[in-house]
Amino acid sequence: MNGYLKDSHLVKILCTFTKPELRSFGRLVNSPYFNTSSQTTLLYGEIKKFYPRFAGAEFTREKLFAKIYPGKKFSKDLMNRLVSNLIALAEEFILLNSNPYRKQNLLLGLRKRKLHSLFLSEYSKIQKKNKFNLFAAEEIQQQILTEEEYGDYFLDTDKYRMWDIQTDLSMEYHLIRFLYKAAQVFRQKTFLNTNKDSRTNVAYHLETALDLTGLLEQVRGSDIKNKEIISHYISLVMLNSAKDKKLYEEIKKYISGNPLINETKDIYIGYIYLLDFLSHTLKLVKGDERIYYLNEKKIIYKEIERVYFATGRIKMLFAFFRNFILSGINTHDLEWCEYVLNKYLPQILEKGNESVGKYYEALILFHKGRYSESMDKLSFFKSDKFVMDKDVHFYDIRILRFMLYYELNFHEEALSLAETFMYQLKKSRNMPASHRSSAESFIKNYKKIILYVLNNDKDSLKVLAEKIDAERSYSGREWLLNKTKEISEENKKGAN
């Protein structure tokens, strides 16, 4: 068994290669510039025959060795050296194909060798062919390196005035890079699960010390080349703490007016800031204003889906899958929910979580008023499979089950289920504080509605409706409010 290569570092690397990459890697292995060992070349020729599984009774060190050295006694040390050679070549191949700064490295090499005419020709080609996307970290760095090489060329050729001008321009791109990173770090600083020590985290000190408002005013009033994008990044960082609607509108307008933003490989951080602002605002508003912001959130989610996921640029992420569906439910756009579920569920299931599909199918059926079908889907979930403190769906599943029991008129059973859940909440030690607070608010109000239905206490219903309406948003709150309204309307009809 020790002779098998299946779990070796070499096989782990080769398994990540596509067929075209494997062919390119073969050319590298066969190149005398990279590899002077004919035995290493022969070993690769034998190993690649087992692509893509790299398994089987013949795929052992001993049998591969026999193919390379017929009749020679197996040498573990020699075989290890050949395998190590291939690992080094594979790492070199990855390095060559993972370097986004090749053109900038060429500029550096030409300048260091004082090949000035070739340097200027290459710089001119880069300027003509490349419009760097300053909304993508990799391309911001490419821009910085390109402009710094150009500045160093002026320094090398004693053109100090031009070097001074170029240094100022490079500083703009460094500022853009800094603000881009600051936008990411400042947002991470607000995550509830990041228990960072302010004394050792520079983001806290930056946000406290920097006069971002003053900086924004100065940049907007200047004549610097990149003032619009610099102003945009400053606005992002400010929105993190200011939660200002005017800033939100400015950022949204800027993003929609810049097509380069939607060419980034990763979801642009500006979209995340807009969503954070909306999530914060939705906790504070009610009525028509809440409906407006829910629709705003869905519009942004739809744009993210269109640009990044529908194009296949990024595989669906569970957090977005969940939030896309919930945004449709919150805005009564069940067609959008079903589109997301049908299009992206296979990608979610690839990660081995069958329960995700069952839950969201049940949730959509519930909001369509097909309660029995929803309950059938929900019957997939067994209580012993989902632990309160560990499974992200535990709370969501329970809330949906409570609502279904009510709609199906299982009121006595619902009350018993609610009592059990309250007991579980008290026993839980690791449930996140925000989840616990939401769960407690829902279940207390839910029990009161059930008791009203069983006891017909009209006065308590009115007080309860006012109490729920005054509470901050949590999962199930809108349903609770709708139930109090429905019961009130039924009472009025009965009185007439």
Tab-separated table of C-alpha atoms in Angstrom:
chain	number	residue	atom	x	y	z
A	1	MET	CA	0.000	0.000	0.000
A	2	ASN	CA	2.885	2.399	0.705
A	3	GLY	CA	3.752	2.342	-3.017
A	4	TYR	CA	0.532	4.034	-4.134
A	5	LEU	CA	0.839	7.581	-5.474
A	6	LYS	CA	-2.843	8.451	-5.242
A	7	ASP	CA	-2.548	10.730	-2.189
A	8	SER	CA	0.847	12.217	-3.017
A	9	HIS	CA	1.417	15.969	-3.388
A	10	LEU	CA	2.142	15.457	-7.085
A	11	VAL	CA	-1.221	13.815	-7.775
A	12	LYS	CA	-3.056	16.457	-5.742
A	13	ILE	CA	-1.524	19.119	-8.012
A	14	LEU	CA	-2.107	17.231	-11.282
A	15	CYS	CA	-5.775	16.607	-10.380
A	16	THR	CA	-6.358	20.378	-10.530
A	17	PHE	CA	-5.079	20.619	-14.123
A	18	THR	CA	-7.534	20.778	-16.997
A	19	LYS	CA	-6.775	18.799	-20.170
A	20	PRO	CA	-5.339	21.879	-21.948
A	21	GLU	CA	-3.243	22.648	-18.858
A	22	LEU	CA	-1.976	19.075	-18.762
A	23	ARG	CA	-0.828	19.383	-22.394
A	24	SER	CA	0.905	22.703	-21.621
A	25	PHE	CA	2.546	21.194	-18.565
A	26	GLY	CA	3.819	18.347	-20.768
A	27	ARG	CA	5.557	20.872	-23.008
A	28	LEU	CA	7.213	22.411	-19.945
A	29	VAL	CA	8.388	18.986	-18.718
A	30	ASN	CA	9.851	18.274	-22.172
A	31	SER	CA	11.670	21.620	-22.323
A	32	PRO	CA	15.444	21.335	-21.653
A	33	TYR	CA	15.317	24.862	-20.194
A	34	PHE	CA	13.155	23.649	-17.291
A	35	ASN	CA	14.039	19.949	-17.132
A	36	THR	CA	17.284	18.167	-17.978
A	37	SER	CA	16.288	14.770	-16.556
A	38	SER	CA	15.107	12.324	-19.235
A	39	GLN	CA	13.891	9.920	-16.511
A	40	THR	CA	11.664	12.663	-15.065
A	41	THR	CA	10.199	13.145	-18.552
A	42	LEU	CA	9.576	9.402	-18.873
A	43	LEU	CA	7.908	9.271	-15.447
A	44	TYR	CA	5.539	12.078	-16.402
A	45	GLY	CA	4.690	10.248	-19.632
A	46	GLU	CA	3.621	7.217	-17.614
A	47	ILE	CA	1.775	9.154	-14.897
A	48	LYS	CA	-0.335	11.221	-17.318
A	49	LYS	CA	-1.843	8.005	-18.718
A	50	PHE	CA	-3.794	7.712	-15.454
A	51	TYR	CA	-5.372	11.194	-15.766
A	52	PRO	CA	-7.868	12.250	-14.391
A	53	ARG	CA	-8.416	9.583	-11.696
A	54	PHE	CA	-4.774	8.680	-11.028
A	55	ALA	CA	-5.807	5.345	-9.516
A	56	GLY	CA	-5.659	1.623	-10.180
A	57	ALA	CA	-3.534	-1.416	-9.445
A	58	GLU	CA	-0.862	-0.268	-11.922
A	59	PHE	CA	-0.552	3.179	-10.388
A	60	THR	CA	2.143	2.400	-7.834
A	61	ARG	CA	5.665	3.683	-7.378
A	62	GLU	CA	7.112	0.233	-7.998
A	63	LYS	CA	5.288	-0.393	-11.282
A	64	LEU	CA	5.955	3.101	-12.592
A	65	PHE	CA	9.628	2.678	-11.665
A	66	ALA	CA	9.749	-0.581	-13.631
A	67	LYS	CA	8.473	1.239	-16.731
A	68	ILE	CA	11.269	3.811	-16.492
A	69	TYR	CA	14.058	1.434	-15.434
A	70	PRO	CA	13.212	-2.007	-16.905
A	71	GLY	CA	15.008	-4.777	-15.059
A	72	LYS	CA	16.420	-2.479	-12.391
A	73	LYS	CA	15.739	-3.057	-8.702
A	74	PHE	CA	13.269	-0.579	-7.227
A	75	SER	CA	14.926	2.359	-5.433
A	76	LYS	CA	12.710	4.357	-3.143
A	77	ASP	CA	15.223	7.241	-2.983
A	78	LEU	CA	15.558	7.476	-6.753
A	79	MET	CA	11.791	7.333	-7.249
A	80	ASN	CA	11.290	10.050	-4.638
A	81	ARG	CA	13.807	12.279	-6.448
A	82	LEU	CA	11.951	11.883	-9.741
A	83	VAL	CA	8.601	12.611	-8.078
A	84	SER	CA	10.153	15.657	-6.358
A	85	ASN	CA	11.408	16.854	-9.759
A	86	LEU	CA	7.858	16.669	-11.144
A	87	ILE	CA	6.453	18.475	-8.113
A	88	ALA	CA	8.988	21.288	-8.627
A	89	LEU	CA	8.085	21.479	-12.336
A	90	ALA	CA	4.360	21.520	-11.518
A	91	GLU	CA	4.914	24.355	-9.041
A	92	GLU	CA	6.919	26.244	-11.692
A	93	PHE	CA	4.051	25.740	-14.162
A	94	ILE	CA	1.549	27.124	-11.642
A	95	LEU	CA	3.839	30.076	-10.962
A	96	LEU	CA	4.174	30.881	-14.669
A	97	ASN	CA	0.414	30.701	-15.175
A	98	SER	CA	-0.556	32.561	-12.004
A	99	ASN	CA	1.537	35.693	-12.460
A	100	PRO	CA	-0.675	38.679	-13.308
A	101	TYR	CA	2.320	41.029	-13.446
A	102	ARG	CA	4.266	39.568	-16.375
A	103	LYS	CA	4.135	42.774	-18.424
A	104	GLN	CA	5.230	44.851	-15.459
A	105	ASN	CA	8.088	42.399	-14.806
A	106	LEU	CA	9.154	42.830	-18.442
A	107	LEU	CA	9.240	46.595	-17.951
A	108	LEU	CA	11.423	46.078	-14.872
A	109	GLY	CA	13.811	43.802	-16.760
A	110	LEU	CA	14.114	46.125	-19.746
A	111	ARG	CA	14.731	49.148	-17.521
A	112	LYS	CA	17.338	47.373	-15.392
A	113	ARG	CA	19.217	46.408	-18.570
A	114	LYS	CA	19.024	50.028	-19.768
A	115	LEU	CA	17.158	48.980	-22.924
A	116	HIS	CA	15.360	52.297	-22.895
A	117	SER	CA	13.919	52.298	-26.414
A	118	LEU	CA	12.457	48.821	-25.881
A	119	PHE	CA	11.204	49.901	-22.453
A	120	LEU	CA	9.355	52.913	-23.910
A	121	SER	CA	7.929	50.780	-26.711
A	122	GLU	CA	6.602	48.201	-24.234
A	123	TYR	CA	5.214	50.906	-21.933
A	124	SER	CA	3.438	52.467	-24.929
A	125	LYS	CA	1.912	49.084	-25.852
A	126	ILE	CA	0.604	48.620	-22.308
A	127	GLN	CA	-0.931	52.092	-22.299
A	128	LYS	CA	-2.652	51.512	-25.656
A	129	LYS	CA	-3.904	47.975	-25.005
A	130	ASN	CA	-4.744	48.127	-21.318
A	131	LYS	CA	-7.336	50.241	-19.569
A	132	PHE	CA	-6.797	49.002	-16.064
A	133	ASN	CA	-9.955	48.313	-14.079
A	134	LEU	CA	-9.479	50.306	-10.881
A	135	PHE	CA	-12.363	48.442	-9.231
A	136	ALA	CA	-10.344	45.199	-9.178
A	137	ALA	CA	-7.429	44.743	-6.747
A	138	GLU	CA	-5.199	42.891	-9.203
A	139	GLU	CA	-5.527	45.542	-11.899
A	140	ILE	CA	-5.027	48.401	-9.439
A	141	GLN	CA	-1.679	46.800	-8.569
A	142	GLN	CA	-0.831	46.400	-12.258
A	143	GLN	CA	-1.480	50.108	-12.754
A	144	ILE	CA	0.737	50.982	-9.767
A	145	LEU	CA	3.638	48.825	-10.977
A	146	THR	CA	3.363	50.175	-14.533
A	147	GLU	CA	3.422	53.815	-13.442
A	148	GLU	CA	6.201	53.232	-10.913
A	149	GLU	CA	8.405	51.629	-13.582
A	150	TYR	CA	7.743	54.618	-15.829
A	151	GLY	CA	8.703	56.951	-13.004
A	152	ASP	CA	11.883	54.996	-12.286
A	153	TYR	CA	12.777	55.245	-15.978
A	154	PHE	CA	12.752	59.053	-15.663
A	155	LEU	CA	14.919	58.783	-12.547
A	156	ASP	CA	17.389	56.486	-14.369
A	157	THR	CA	17.655	58.951	-17.260
A	158	ASP	CA	18.054	62.052	-15.050
A	159	LYS	CA	14.676	63.526	-16.046
A	160	TYR	CA	13.845	64.684	-12.531
A	161	ARG	CA	10.958	66.987	-13.405
A	162	MET	CA	9.135	64.161	-15.208
A	163	TRP	CA	10.003	61.765	-12.368
A	164	ASP	CA	8.404	64.188	-9.880
A	165	ILE	CA	5.192	64.427	-11.949
A	166	GLN	CA	5.044	60.651	-12.396
A	167	THR	CA	5.585	60.097	-8.656
A	168	ASP	CA	2.529	62.236	-7.900
A	169	LEU	CA	0.449	60.166	-10.337
A	170	SER	CA	1.700	56.912	-8.799
A	171	MET	CA	0.649	58.230	-5.399
A	172	GLU	CA	-2.937	58.539	-6.664
A	173	TYR	CA	-2.972	54.859	-7.576
A	174	HIS	CA	-1.440	53.934	-4.217
A	175	LEU	CA	-4.239	55.896	-2.534
A	176	ILE	CA	-6.827	54.047	-4.626
A	177	ARG	CA	-5.264	50.723	-3.557
A	178	PHE	CA	-5.248	51.804	0.079
A	179	LEU	CA	-8.898	52.932	-0.016
A	180	TYR	CA	-9.934	49.747	-1.828
A	181	LYS	CA	-8.364	47.686	0.954
A	182	ALA	CA	-9.695	50.024	3.642
A	183	ALA	CA	-13.220	49.509	2.293
A	184	GLN	CA	-12.807	45.752	2.783
A	185	VAL	CA	-11.163	45.973	6.210
A	186	PHE	CA	-13.569	48.596	7.608
A	187	ARG	CA	-16.521	46.433	6.662
A	188	GLN	CA	-14.956	43.303	8.192
A	189	LYS	CA	-14.496	45.294	11.399
A	190	THR	CA	-18.270	45.437	11.833
A	191	PHE	CA	-18.874	41.669	11.636
A	192	LEU	CA	-20.420	40.334	14.827
A	193	ASN	CA	-18.273	37.197	14.808
A	194	THR	CA	-14.930	39.003	14.525
A	195	ASN	CA	-13.885	39.581	18.110
A	196	LYS	CA	-10.921	41.808	17.316
A	197	ASP	CA	-8.872	43.702	19.853
A	198	SER	CA	-9.000	47.404	18.953
A	199	ARG	CA	-5.467	47.875	20.294
A	200	THR	CA	-4.025	45.520	17.684
A	201	ASN	CA	-6.351	46.275	14.752
A	202	VAL	CA	-5.316	49.208	12.579
A	203	ALA	CA	-8.803	49.647	11.087
A	204	TYR	CA	-10.112	50.946	14.422
A	205	HIS	CA	-7.358	53.537	14.641
A	206	LEU	CA	-7.772	54.618	11.020
A	207	GLU	CA	-11.507	55.161	11.332
A	208	THR	CA	-11.028	57.106	14.557
A	209	ALA	CA	-8.146	59.277	13.366
A	210	LEU	CA	-8.983	59.999	9.722
A	211	ASP	CA	-11.110	63.016	8.832
A	212	LEU	CA	-12.837	61.288	5.930
A	213	THR	CA	-15.390	64.090	5.466
A	214	GLY	CA	-12.615	66.660	5.114
A	215	LEU	CA	-10.644	64.384	2.791
A	216	LEU	CA	-13.689	63.855	0.574
A	217	GLU	CA	-14.318	67.599	0.295
A	218	GLN	CA	-10.681	68.294	-0.623
A	219	VAL	CA	-10.536	65.544	-3.251
A	220	ARG	CA	-13.804	66.654	-4.866
A	221	GLY	CA	-12.502	70.218	-5.075
A	222	SER	CA	-9.147	69.219	-6.568
A	223	ASP	CA	-7.860	68.690	-10.125
A	224	ILE	CA	-6.222	65.314	-9.511
A	225	LYS	CA	-6.595	62.830	-12.358
A	226	ASN	CA	-8.525	60.121	-10.505
A	227	LYS	CA	-10.646	62.262	-8.181
A	228	GLU	CA	-13.967	60.580	-9.071
A	229	ILE	CA	-12.885	57.046	-8.204
A	230	ILE	CA	-10.980	58.232	-5.117
A	231	SER	CA	-14.104	60.103	-3.967
A	232	HIS	CA	-16.140	56.940	-4.544
A	233	TYR	CA	-13.871	54.812	-2.364
A	234	ILE	CA	-13.862	57.427	0.410
A	235	SER	CA	-17.678	57.453	0.260
A	236	LEU	CA	-17.744	53.663	0.669
A	237	VAL	CA	-15.596	53.814	3.792
A	238	MET	CA	-17.740	56.639	5.196
A	239	LEU	CA	-20.999	54.757	4.537
A	240	ASN	CA	-19.752	51.952	6.787
A	241	SER	CA	-20.194	54.093	9.901
A	242	ALA	CA	-22.318	57.039	8.743
A	243	LYS	CA	-25.209	54.983	7.287
A	244	ASP	CA	-26.186	58.154	5.402
A	245	LYS	CA	-28.940	57.872	2.745
A	246	LYS	CA	-27.388	60.612	0.590
A	247	LEU	CA	-24.099	58.677	0.470
A	248	TYR	CA	-26.048	55.514	-0.348
A	249	GLU	CA	-27.762	57.195	-3.304
A	250	GLU	CA	-24.460	58.645	-4.563
A	251	ILE	CA	-22.734	55.278	-4.395
A	252	LYS	CA	-25.631	53.487	-6.094
A	253	LYS	CA	-25.643	56.031	-8.926
A	254	TYR	CA	-21.872	55.808	-9.334
A	255	ILE	CA	-21.933	51.986	-9.514
A	256	SER	CA	-24.755	51.917	-12.065
A	257	GLY	CA	-22.895	54.450	-14.241
A	258	ASN	CA	-19.588	52.545	-14.375
A	259	PRO	CA	-19.645	49.429	-16.576
A	260	LEU	CA	-16.090	48.499	-15.534
A	261	ILE	CA	-17.451	47.683	-12.069
A	262	ASN	CA	-19.437	44.802	-13.542
A	263	GLU	CA	-16.332	43.373	-15.203
A	264	THR	CA	-14.641	42.453	-11.920
A	265	LYS	CA	-13.931	38.773	-11.269
A	266	ASP	CA	-15.293	38.962	-7.725
A	267	ILE	CA	-18.473	40.616	-6.452
A	268	TYR	CA	-17.602	44.290	-6.194
A	269	ILE	CA	-17.328	45.500	-2.590
A	270	GLY	CA	-19.576	48.481	-3.354
A	271	TYR	CA	-22.584	46.182	-3.794
A	272	ILE	CA	-21.903	44.727	-0.349
A	273	TYR	CA	-21.829	48.211	1.188
A	274	LEU	CA	-25.190	49.022	-0.397
A	275	LEU	CA	-26.665	45.794	0.994
A	276	ASP	CA	-25.212	46.491	4.448
A	277	PHE	CA	-26.801	49.944	4.448
A	278	LEU	CA	-30.174	48.478	3.451
A	279	SER	CA	-29.980	45.736	6.096
A	280	HIS	CA	-29.237	48.367	8.729
A	281	THR	CA	-32.047	50.645	7.531
A	282	LEU	CA	-34.622	47.843	7.358
A	283	LYS	CA	-34.209	47.294	11.088
A	284	LEU	CA	-35.359	50.872	11.705
A	285	VAL	CA	-38.215	51.511	9.251
A	286	LYS	CA	-41.810	50.325	8.910
A	287	GLY	CA	-44.773	50.466	6.564
A	288	ASP	CA	-44.327	51.882	3.065
A	289	GLU	CA	-40.758	52.929	3.820
A	290	ARG	CA	-39.883	49.345	4.699
A	291	ILE	CA	-41.484	48.093	1.480
A	292	TYR	CA	-39.416	50.626	-0.487
A	293	TYR	CA	-36.130	49.455	1.040
A	294	LEU	CA	-37.035	45.772	0.633
A	295	ASN	CA	-37.530	46.403	-3.071
A	296	GLU	CA	-34.261	48.338	-3.214
A	297	LYS	CA	-32.498	45.322	-1.749
A	298	LYS	CA	-34.081	42.966	-4.255
A	299	ILE	CA	-33.005	45.219	-7.155
A	300	ILE	CA	-29.378	45.055	-5.986
A	301	TYR	CA	-29.562	41.289	-5.473
A	302	LYS	CA	-30.950	40.884	-8.992
A	303	GLU	CA	-28.106	42.950	-10.429
A	304	ILE	CA	-25.522	40.838	-8.558
A	305	GLU	CA	-27.212	37.687	-9.823
A	306	ARG	CA	-27.290	38.966	-13.409
A	307	VAL	CA	-23.672	40.135	-13.493
A	308	TYR	CA	-21.843	37.468	-11.506
A	309	PHE	CA	-23.887	34.286	-11.122
A	310	ALA	CA	-26.044	34.094	-14.275
A	311	THR	CA	-22.931	34.593	-16.414
A	312	GLY	CA	-21.143	31.748	-14.629
A	313	ARG	CA	-18.345	34.069	-13.571
A	314	ILE	CA	-18.884	32.967	-9.970
A	315	LYS	CA	-20.492	29.761	-8.711
A	316	MET	CA	-23.484	30.349	-6.479
A	317	LEU	CA	-22.630	30.985	-2.842
A	318	PHE	CA	-25.035	29.757	-0.165
A	319	ALA	CA	-25.325	33.174	1.539
A	320	PHE	CA	-26.466	34.791	-1.717
A	321	PHE	CA	-28.710	31.845	-2.631
A	322	ARG	CA	-30.512	32.250	0.686
A	323	ASN	CA	-30.721	36.029	0.514
A	324	PHE	CA	-31.932	36.032	-3.097
A	325	ILE	CA	-34.866	33.783	-2.167
A	326	LEU	CA	-35.675	35.723	1.009
A	327	SER	CA	-35.638	39.029	-0.905
A	328	GLY	CA	-38.256	37.573	-3.267
A	329	ILE	CA	-40.393	36.372	-0.365
A	330	ASN	CA	-40.147	39.727	1.423
A	331	THR	CA	-41.321	41.536	-1.731
A	332	HIS	CA	-43.900	38.867	-2.713
A	333	ASP	CA	-41.967	38.072	-5.893
A	334	LEU	CA	-42.303	34.292	-5.781
A	335	GLU	CA	-41.429	34.019	-9.469
A	336	TRP	CA	-37.945	35.341	-8.618
A	337	CYS	CA	-37.713	32.847	-5.731
A	338	GLU	CA	-38.511	29.922	-8.003
A	339	TYR	CA	-36.089	31.159	-10.669
A	340	VAL	CA	-33.254	31.235	-8.121
A	341	LEU	CA	-34.217	27.864	-6.628
A	342	ASN	CA	-34.439	26.074	-9.982
A	343	LYS	CA	-31.338	27.654	-11.522
A	344	TYR	CA	-28.913	27.450	-8.616
A	345	LEU	CA	-30.068	24.594	-6.371
A	346	PRO	CA	-27.908	22.030	-8.260
A	347	GLN	CA	-24.799	24.123	-7.462
A	348	ILE	CA	-25.772	24.215	-3.781
A	349	LEU	CA	-26.487	20.473	-3.726
A	350	GLU	CA	-23.031	19.786	-5.171
A	351	LYS	CA	-21.727	20.751	-1.737
A	352	GLY	CA	-23.728	17.903	-0.210
A	353	ASN	CA	-26.550	19.732	1.580
A	354	GLU	CA	-29.793	18.129	0.442
A	355	SER	CA	-31.714	19.828	3.258
A	356	VAL	CA	-31.239	23.263	1.660
A	357	GLY	CA	-33.434	22.431	-1.313
A	358	LYS	CA	-36.181	20.834	0.786
A	359	TYR	CA	-36.346	23.802	3.135
A	360	TYR	CA	-36.590	26.473	0.435
A	361	GLU	CA	-39.105	24.445	-1.567
A	362	ALA	CA	-41.220	24.230	1.601
A	363	LEU	CA	-40.806	27.962	2.246
A	364	ILE	CA	-41.938	28.961	-1.251
A	365	LEU	CA	-44.917	26.579	-1.097
A	366	PHE	CA	-45.882	28.124	2.234
A	367	HIS	CA	-45.940	31.628	0.772
A	368	LYS	CA	-48.030	30.337	-2.119
A	369	GLY	CA	-50.623	29.199	0.427
A	370	ARG	CA	-50.010	25.510	-0.315
A	371	TYR	CA	-49.629	24.568	3.327
A	372	SER	CA	-50.113	20.793	3.166
A	373	GLU	CA	-47.520	20.455	0.400
A	374	SER	CA	-45.148	22.656	2.370
A	375	MET	CA	-45.597	20.464	5.439
A	376	ASP	CA	-44.827	17.373	3.348
A	377	LYS	CA	-41.526	18.915	2.243
A	378	LEU	CA	-40.724	19.921	5.791
A	379	SER	CA	-41.305	16.365	7.037
A	380	PHE	CA	-37.862	15.606	5.564
A	381	PHE	CA	-36.293	17.321	8.545
A	382	LYS	CA	-35.777	15.184	11.628
A	383	SER	CA	-35.097	16.958	14.896
A	384	ASP	CA	-32.054	14.835	15.668
A	385	LYS	CA	-30.373	15.942	12.420
A	386	PHE	CA	-30.464	19.650	13.167
A	387	VAL	CA	-28.780	20.918	16.300
A	388	MET	CA	-29.780	24.361	17.578
A	389	ASP	CA	-26.291	25.675	18.250
A	390	LYS	CA	-24.661	24.280	15.102
A	391	ASP	CA	-27.081	24.177	12.162
A	392	VAL	CA	-27.855	27.470	10.406
A	393	HIS	CA	-31.305	26.221	9.411
A	394	PHE	CA	-32.490	25.167	12.857
A	395	TYR	CA	-34.203	28.466	13.632
A	396	ASP	CA	-35.613	28.918	10.097
A	397	ILE	CA	-37.072	25.403	10.046
A	398	ARG	CA	-38.725	25.852	13.431
A	399	ILE	CA	-40.285	29.196	12.474
A	400	LEU	CA	-41.692	27.718	9.264
A	401	ARG	CA	-43.075	24.723	11.159
A	402	PHE	CA	-44.754	27.010	13.722
A	403	MET	CA	-46.406	29.030	10.950
A	404	LEU	CA	-47.589	25.862	9.182
A	405	TYR	CA	-49.122	24.440	12.376
A	406	TYR	CA	-51.098	27.646	12.751
A	407	GLU	CA	-52.277	27.778	9.116
A	408	LEU	CA	-53.320	24.110	9.239
A	409	ASN	CA	-55.257	24.772	12.480
A	410	PHE	CA	-53.069	22.510	14.643
A	411	HIS	CA	-53.366	25.015	17.481
A	412	GLU	CA	-53.042	22.655	20.434
A	413	GLU	CA	-50.047	20.945	18.850
A	414	ALA	CA	-48.550	24.375	18.046
A	415	LEU	CA	-48.755	25.436	21.678
A	416	SER	CA	-47.011	22.252	22.819
A	417	LEU	CA	-44.301	22.711	20.161
A	418	ALA	CA	-43.773	26.312	21.276
A	419	GLU	CA	-43.338	25.249	24.914
A	420	THR	CA	-40.713	22.687	23.894
A	421	PHE	CA	-38.863	25.258	21.827
A	422	MET	CA	-38.811	27.749	24.703
A	423	TYR	CA	-37.248	25.055	26.901
A	424	GLN	CA	-34.596	24.367	24.243
A	425	LEU	CA	-33.790	28.067	24.006
A	426	LYS	CA	-33.168	28.247	27.743
A	427	LYS	CA	-30.830	25.228	27.607
A	428	SER	CA	-28.842	26.493	24.623
A	429	ARG	CA	-25.429	27.936	25.503
A	430	ASN	CA	-23.862	28.577	22.101
A	431	MET	CA	-26.699	30.061	20.051
A	432	PRO	CA	-25.649	33.496	18.664
A	433	ALA	CA	-27.161	36.364	20.669
A	434	SER	CA	-28.910	37.862	17.627
A	435	HIS	CA	-30.551	34.500	16.771
A	436	ARG	CA	-31.582	33.954	20.376
A	437	SER	CA	-33.201	37.391	20.615
A	438	SER	CA	-35.122	36.844	17.356
A	439	ALA	CA	-36.224	33.365	18.386
A	440	GLU	CA	-37.436	34.535	21.793
A	441	SER	CA	-39.361	37.475	20.318
A	442	PHE	CA	-41.075	35.280	17.748
A	443	ILE	CA	-41.988	32.430	20.069
A	444	LYS	CA	-43.362	34.645	22.858
A	445	ASN	CA	-45.630	36.514	20.455
A	446	TYR	CA	-46.574	33.306	18.640
A	447	LYS	CA	-47.727	31.701	21.893
A	448	LYS	CA	-49.884	34.742	22.665
A	449	ILE	CA	-51.588	34.529	19.260
A	450	ILE	CA	-52.259	30.818	19.758
A	451	LEU	CA	-53.673	31.481	23.244
A	452	TYR	CA	-55.885	34.218	21.824
A	453	VAL	CA	-57.264	31.829	19.193
A	454	LEU	CA	-57.944	29.239	21.868
A	455	ASN	CA	-59.355	31.702	24.448
A	456	ASN	CA	-60.732	34.506	22.217
A	457	ASP	CA	-59.182	37.355	24.259
A	458	LYS	CA	-59.851	40.448	22.089
A	459	ASP	CA	-58.191	42.973	24.392
A	460	SER	CA	-54.910	41.071	24.525
A	461	LEU	CA	-54.840	40.846	20.711
A	462	LYS	CA	-54.901	44.628	20.278
A	463	VAL	CA	-52.089	45.113	22.802
A	464	LEU	CA	-50.087	42.336	21.151
A	465	ALA	CA	-50.438	43.862	17.686
A	466	GLU	CA	-49.138	47.200	18.959
A	467	LYS	CA	-46.239	45.463	20.717
A	468	ILE	CA	-45.175	43.496	17.625
A	469	ASP	CA	-45.436	46.586	15.431
A	470	ALA	CA	-43.101	48.471	17.774
A	471	GLU	CA	-40.432	45.738	17.738
A	472	ARG	CA	-37.359	45.665	15.509
A	473	SER	CA	-37.453	43.348	12.510
A	474	TYR	CA	-36.857	39.610	12.980
A	475	SER	CA	-37.709	36.455	11.071
A	476	GLY	CA	-41.461	35.780	11.219
A	477	ARG	CA	-42.395	39.249	12.526
A	478	GLU	CA	-44.336	40.251	9.392
A	479	TRP	CA	-46.304	37.005	9.511
A	480	LEU	CA	-47.194	37.598	13.183
A	481	LEU	CA	-48.430	41.098	12.342
A	482	ASN	CA	-50.490	39.783	9.432
A	483	LYS	CA	-52.094	37.182	11.703
A	484	THR	CA	-53.162	39.805	14.250
A	485	LYS	CA	-54.673	41.883	11.421
A	486	GLU	CA	-56.474	38.889	9.920
A	487	ILE	CA	-57.977	37.920	13.278
A	488	SER	CA	-59.063	41.522	13.901
A	489	GLU	CA	-60.767	41.650	10.499
A	490	GLU	CA	-62.540	38.357	11.195
A	491	ASN	CA	-63.698	39.721	14.571
A	492	LYS	CA	-65.152	42.813	12.866
A	493	LYS	CA	-66.992	40.701	10.314
A	494	GLY	CA	-68.339	38.463	13.078
A	495	ALA	CA	-69.563	41.512	15.003
A	496	ASN	CA	-71.455	42.747	11.926
